[in-house]
Coordinates of N, CA and C in Angstrom, one line a residue:
X1 N -20.0 -1.9 -3.6 CA -18.9 -1.2 -4.2 C -18.0 -0.5 -3.0
X2 N -16.7 -0.6 -3.2 CA -15.8 -0.1 -2.2 C -15.0 1.0 -2.9
X3 N -14.9 2.1 -2.2 CA -14.1 3.2 -2.7 C -12.8 3.4 -1.8
X4 N -11.7 3.5 -2.4 CA -10.4 3.7 -1.7 C -9.8 5.0 -2.2
X5 N -9.4 5.8 -1.3 CA -8.8 7.1 -1.7 C -7.4 7.2 -1.0
X6 N -6.4 7.3 -1.8 CA -5.0 7.4 -1.2 C -4.6 8.9 -1.1
X7 N -3.7 9.1 -0.2 CA -3.1 10.5 -0.1 C -1.7 10.3 0.4
X8 N -0.8 11.3 0.3 CA 0.5 11.3 0.9 C 1.7 11.1 0.1
X9 N 1.5 10.8 -1.2 CA 2.6 10.7 -2.1 C 3.4 12.0 -2.3
X10 N 4.5 11.9 -3.0 CA 5.2 13.1 -3.4 C 6.7 12.8 -3.7
X11 N 7.5 13.8 -3.7 CA 8.9 13.7 -4.1 C 9.7 13.9 -2.8
X12 N 10.7 13.0 -2.6 CA 11.5 13.0 -1.4 C 12.9 12.6 -1.8
X13 N 13.9 13.0 -1.1 CA 15.3 12.6 -1.4 C 15.5 11.3 -0.7
X14 N 16.5 10.6 -1.3 CA 16.9 9.3 -0.8 C 17.2 9.4 0.7
X15 N 16.7 8.4 1.5 CA 16.9 8.5 2.9 C 15.8 9.2 3.7
X16 N 14.9 9.8 3.0 CA 13.8 10.5 3.6 C 12.6 9.6 3.9
X17 N 11.5 10.2 4.3 CA 10.4 9.4 4.7 C 9.1 10.0 4.1
X18 N 8.1 9.2 3.9 CA 6.8 9.6 3.5 C 5.8 8.7 4.2
X19 N 4.6 9.2 4.3 CA 3.5 8.4 4.9 C 2.3 8.4 4.0
X20 N 1.9 7.3 3.6 CA 0.7 7.1 2.7 C -0.5 6.8 3.5
X21 N -1.6 7.3 3.2 CA -2.9 7.0 3.9 C -3.9 6.6 2.9
X22 N -4.8 5.7 3.3 CA -5.9 5.3 2.5 C -7.2 5.2 3.3
X23 N -8.2 5.9 2.8 CA -9.5 5.8 3.4 C -10.5 5.0 2.6
X24 N -11.1 4.1 3.2 CA -12.0 3.2 2.5 C -13.5 3.5 2.9
X25 N -14.3 3.5 1.9 CA -15.8 3.8 2.2 C -16.6 2.9 1.3
X26 N -17.9 2.9 1.5 CA -18.8 2.1 0.7 C -19.2 0.8 1.4
X27 N -19.3 -0.2 0.6 CA -19.7 -1.5 1.1 C -18.5 -2.2 1.6
X28 N -18.0 -1.7 2.8 CA -16.8 -2.3 3.4 C -17.0 -3.7 3.9
X29 N -16.2 -4.6 3.5 CA -16.1 -5.9 4.1 C -15.1 -5.9 5.2
X30 N -15.5 -5.8 6.4 CA -14.6 -5.5 7.5 C -13.5 -6.6 7.7
X31 N -13.8 -7.8 7.2 CA -12.8 -8.9 7.3 C -11.7 -8.8 6.2
X32 N -11.9 -7.9 5.3 CA -10.9 -7.8 4.2 C -9.5 -7.5 4.6
X33 N -8.6 -8.1 3.9 CA -7.2 -7.7 4.0 C -6.9 -6.4 3.3
X34 N -6.2 -5.5 3.9 CA -5.9 -4.2 3.3 C -4.4 -4.3 2.9
X35 N -4.0 -3.6 1.9 CA -2.7 -3.6 1.5 C -2.2 -2.5 0.6
X36 N -0.9 -2.4 0.4 CA -0.4 -1.4 -0.5 C 0.4 -2.2 -1.6
X37 N 0.2 -1.8 -2.8 CA 1.0 -2.4 -3.9 C 1.6 -1.2 -4.6
X38 N 2.6 -1.5 -5.4 CA 3.3 -0.4 -6.2 C 3.6 -0.9 -7.6
X39 N 3.7 0.0 -8.5 CA 4.0 -0.3 -9.9 C 5.1 0.7 -10.4
X40 N 6.3 0.2 -10.4 CA 7.4 1.1 -10.9 C 7.3 1.3 -12.4
X41 N 7.9 2.3 -12.9 CA 7.8 2.6 -14.4 C 8.2 1.4 -15.2
X42 N 7.4 0.9 -16.1 CA 7.8 -0.2 -17.0 C 7.8 -1.6 -16.4
X43 N 7.3 -1.7 -15.1 CA 7.3 -2.9 -14.4 C 5.9 -3.3 -14.0
X44 N 5.8 -4.6 -13.5 CA 4.5 -5.1 -13.1 C 4.2 -4.6 -11.7
X45 N 3.0 -4.6 -11.3 CA 2.5 -4.3 -10.0 C 3.0 -5.4 -9.0
X46 N 3.4 -4.9 -7.8 CA 3.9 -5.9 -6.8 C 3.4 -5.5 -5.5
X47 N 3.3 -6.5 -4.6 CA 2.9 -6.3 -3.2 C 4.0 -5.6 -2.5
X48 N 3.6 -4.5 -1.7 CA 4.5 -3.9 -0.8 C 4.3 -4.4 0.6
X49 N 3.1 -4.3 1.1 CA 2.7 -4.7 2.4 C 1.2 -5.0 2.5
X50 N 0.9 -5.9 3.4 CA -0.6 -6.1 3.6 C -0.8 -6.4 5.1
X51 N -2.1 -6.2 5.5 CA -2.4 -6.4 6.9 C -3.8 -6.9 7.0
X52 N -4.0 -8.0 7.7 CA -5.3 -8.6 7.9 C -6.1 -7.8 9.0
X53 N -7.4 -8.0 9.1 CA -8.2 -7.4 10.1 C -7.6 -7.6 11.5
X54 N -7.1 -8.8 11.7 CA -6.5 -9.1 13.0 C -5.1 -8.6 13.3
X55 N -4.5 -7.9 12.2 CA -3.2 -7.3 12.4 C -2.0 -8.1 11.9
X56 N -2.3 -9.2 11.3 CA -1.1 -9.9 10.8 C -0.6 -9.2 9.5
X57 N 0.7 -9.0 9.5 CA 1.3 -8.2 8.4 C 2.2 -9.1 7.5
X58 N 2.4 -8.6 6.3 CA 3.2 -9.3 5.3 C 3.9 -8.2 4.5
X59 N 5.2 -8.3 4.4 CA 6.0 -7.3 3.7 C 6.8 -7.9 2.6
X60 N 7.0 -7.1 1.5 CA 8.0 -7.5 0.5 C 9.4 -7.5 1.1
X61 N 10.2 -8.4 0.7 CA 11.6 -8.5 1.3 C 12.3 -7.1 1.1
X62 N 12.1 -6.4 0.0 CA 12.8 -5.2 -0.3 C 12.4 -4.1 0.7
X63 N 11.3 -4.2 1.4 CA 10.9 -3.1 2.2 C 10.9 -3.4 3.7
X64 N 11.2 -4.6 4.0 CA 11.2 -5.1 5.4 C 12.2 -4.2 6.2
X65 N 11.8 -3.8 7.4 CA 12.6 -3.0 8.3 C 12.6 -1.5 7.9
X66 N 12.0 -1.1 6.8 CA 11.9 0.3 6.4 C 10.5 0.8 6.4
X67 N 9.6 -0.1 6.0 CA 8.2 0.3 5.8 C 7.3 -0.4 6.9
X68 N 6.3 0.3 7.4 CA 5.4 -0.2 8.4 C 4.0 0.1 8.0
X69 N 3.2 -1.0 7.9 CA 1.7 -0.9 7.6 C 0.9 -1.0 8.8
X70 N -0.1 -0.1 8.9 CA -1.0 -0.2 10.1 C -2.4 0.1 9.6
X71 N -3.4 -0.4 10.3 CA -4.8 -0.1 9.9 C -5.6 0.2 11.2
X72 N -6.7 1.0 10.9 CA -7.6 1.3 12.0 C -9.0 0.8 11.5
X73 N -9.4 -0.3 12.1 CA -10.6 -0.9 11.6 C -11.9 -0.1 11.9
X74 N -11.8 0.7 13.0 CA -13.0 1.5 13.3 C -13.1 2.7 12.3
X75 N -12.0 3.2 11.8 CA -12.0 4.3 10.8 C -11.9 3.8 9.4
X76 N -11.7 2.5 9.2 CA -11.5 2.0 7.8 C -10.4 2.7 7.1
X77 N -9.3 2.8 7.8 CA -8.1 3.4 7.1 C -6.9 2.5 7.2
X78 N -6.0 2.7 6.3 CA -4.8 1.9 6.3 C -3.6 2.9 5.9
X79 N -2.5 2.8 6.7 CA -1.4 3.7 6.4 C -0.2 2.9 6.1
X80 N 0.7 3.6 5.4 CA 2.0 3.0 5.1 C 3.1 4.0 5.4
X81 N 3.8 3.8 6.5 CA 5.0 4.6 6.9 C 6.2 4.1 6.1
X82 N 6.8 5.0 5.3 CA 8.0 4.6 4.6 C 9.2 5.4 5.0
X83 N 10.2 4.7 5.5 CA 11.4 5.4 6.0 C 12.6 4.9 5.2
X84 N 13.7 5.6 5.3 CA 14.9 5.2 4.5 C 14.6 4.9 3.1
X85 N 13.9 5.8 2.5 CA 13.5 5.6 1.1 C 14.7 5.6 0.1
X86 N 14.5 4.7 -0.9 CA 15.6 4.5 -1.9 C 15.0 4.9 -3.3
X87 N 15.9 5.3 -4.2 CA 15.4 5.6 -5.6 C 14.6 4.4 -6.2
X88 N 14.9 3.2 -5.8 CA 14.2 2.0 -6.4 C 12.8 1.9 -5.8
X89 N 12.4 2.7 -4.8 CA 11.1 2.7 -4.3 C 10.1 3.6 -5.1
X90 N 10.7 4.3 -6.1 CA 9.9 5.1 -7.0 C 8.9 4.3 -7.7
X91 N 7.6 4.7 -7.6 CA 6.5 4.0 -8.2 C 5.2 4.7 -7.9
X92 N 4.2 4.2 -8.6 CA 2.8 4.6 -8.2 C 2.4 3.6 -7.2
X93 N 1.9 4.1 -6.1 CA 1.5 3.2 -5.0 C -0.1 3.2 -4.9
X94 N -0.6 1.9 -4.8 CA -2.0 1.7 -4.8 C -2.5 1.1 -3.5
X95 N -3.6 1.6 -3.0 CA -4.2 0.9 -1.8 C -5.2 -0.2 -2.4
X96 N -5.2 -1.2 -1.6 CA -6.0 -2.4 -2.1 C -6.8 -3.0 -0.9
X97 N -8.0 -3.4 -1.2 CA -8.9 -4.1 -0.3 C -9.3 -5.4 -0.9
X98 N -9.1 -6.6 -0.3 CA -9.4 -7.8 -0.9 C -9.9 -8.8 0.2
X99 N -10.6 -9.8 -0.3 CA -11.0 -10.9 0.6 C -9.8 -11.6 1.2
X100 N -10.0 -12.0 2.4 CA -8.9 -12.7 3.2 C -8.5 -13.9 2.4
X101 N -7.2 -14.1 2.2 CA -6.6 -15.3 1.6 C -6.4 -15.2 0.1
X102 N -6.9 -14.1 -0.5 CA -6.8 -14.0 -2.0 C -5.4 -13.4 -2.3
X103 N -4.7 -14.0 -3.2 CA -3.3 -13.6 -3.4 C -3.1 -13.1 -4.8
X104 N -4.0 -13.3 -5.7 CA -3.9 -12.8 -7.1 C -3.6 -11.3 -7.1
X105 N -2.6 -10.9 -7.8 CA -2.1 -9.5 -7.7 C -3.2 -8.5 -8.0
X106 N -4.0 -8.7 -9.0 CA -5.0 -7.7 -9.4 C -6.4 -7.9 -8.8
X107 N -6.5 -8.7 -7.8 CA -7.8 -8.9 -7.2 C -8.2 -7.8 -6.3
X108 N -9.5 -7.7 -6.0 CA -10.0 -6.8 -5.0 C -10.3 -5.4 -5.6
X109 N -10.4 -4.5 -4.7 CA -10.7 -3.1 -5.0 C -9.4 -2.3 -4.9
X110 N -9.4 -1.2 -5.8 CA -8.2 -0.4 -5.9 C -8.4 1.1 -5.8
X111 N -7.5 1.8 -5.2 CA -7.6 3.2 -5.2 C -7.0 3.7 -6.5
X112 N -7.0 5.0 -6.7 CA -6.5 5.6 -7.9 C -5.0 5.7 -8.1
X113 N -4.3 5.5 -7.0 CA -2.9 5.5 -7.0 C -2.3 6.8 -6.6
X114 N -1.1 6.8 -6.0 CA -0.4 8.0 -5.7 C 1.0 7.9 -6.0
X115 N 1.6 8.9 -6.6 CA 3.0 8.8 -7.1 C 4.0 9.1 -5.9
X116 N 5.0 8.2 -5.8 CA 6.1 8.4 -4.9 C 7.4 8.4 -5.8
X117 N 8.1 9.5 -5.6 CA 9.3 9.6 -6.4 C 10.5 9.9 -5.4
X118 N 11.5 9.1 -5.5 CA 12.6 9.2 -4.6 C 13.8 9.6 -5.4
X119 N 14.4 10.8 -5.1 CA 15.5 11.2 -5.9 C 16.8 10.8 -5.2
X120 N 17.9 10.6 -6.0 CA 19.1 10.2 -5.5 C 20.0 11.4 -5.2

């Protein structure tokens, strides 16, 4: 069993920044891909960014150039730095850990989610 605990969400004005953090514990599979997903109100969950153990990153087109994902394999943490936030970034953000190469949206382990609200 893997436990993921997110922190760092909140309310911010458009153009502002937030940093999300996720701490993983339990039966960690060190080779897992870590990622952040989000679910806007009334919409489906979507990938925001992911990072493999080796550091290869993948970003949603909508966040490229604004968000940066990073992980610390020794500490089992993954962070998401979000800059130039827009109202359309408003969503519940979820930390995820999954086996390498698995792309199904709802696969793997999930945190409880943290709310990010961007006001215009």
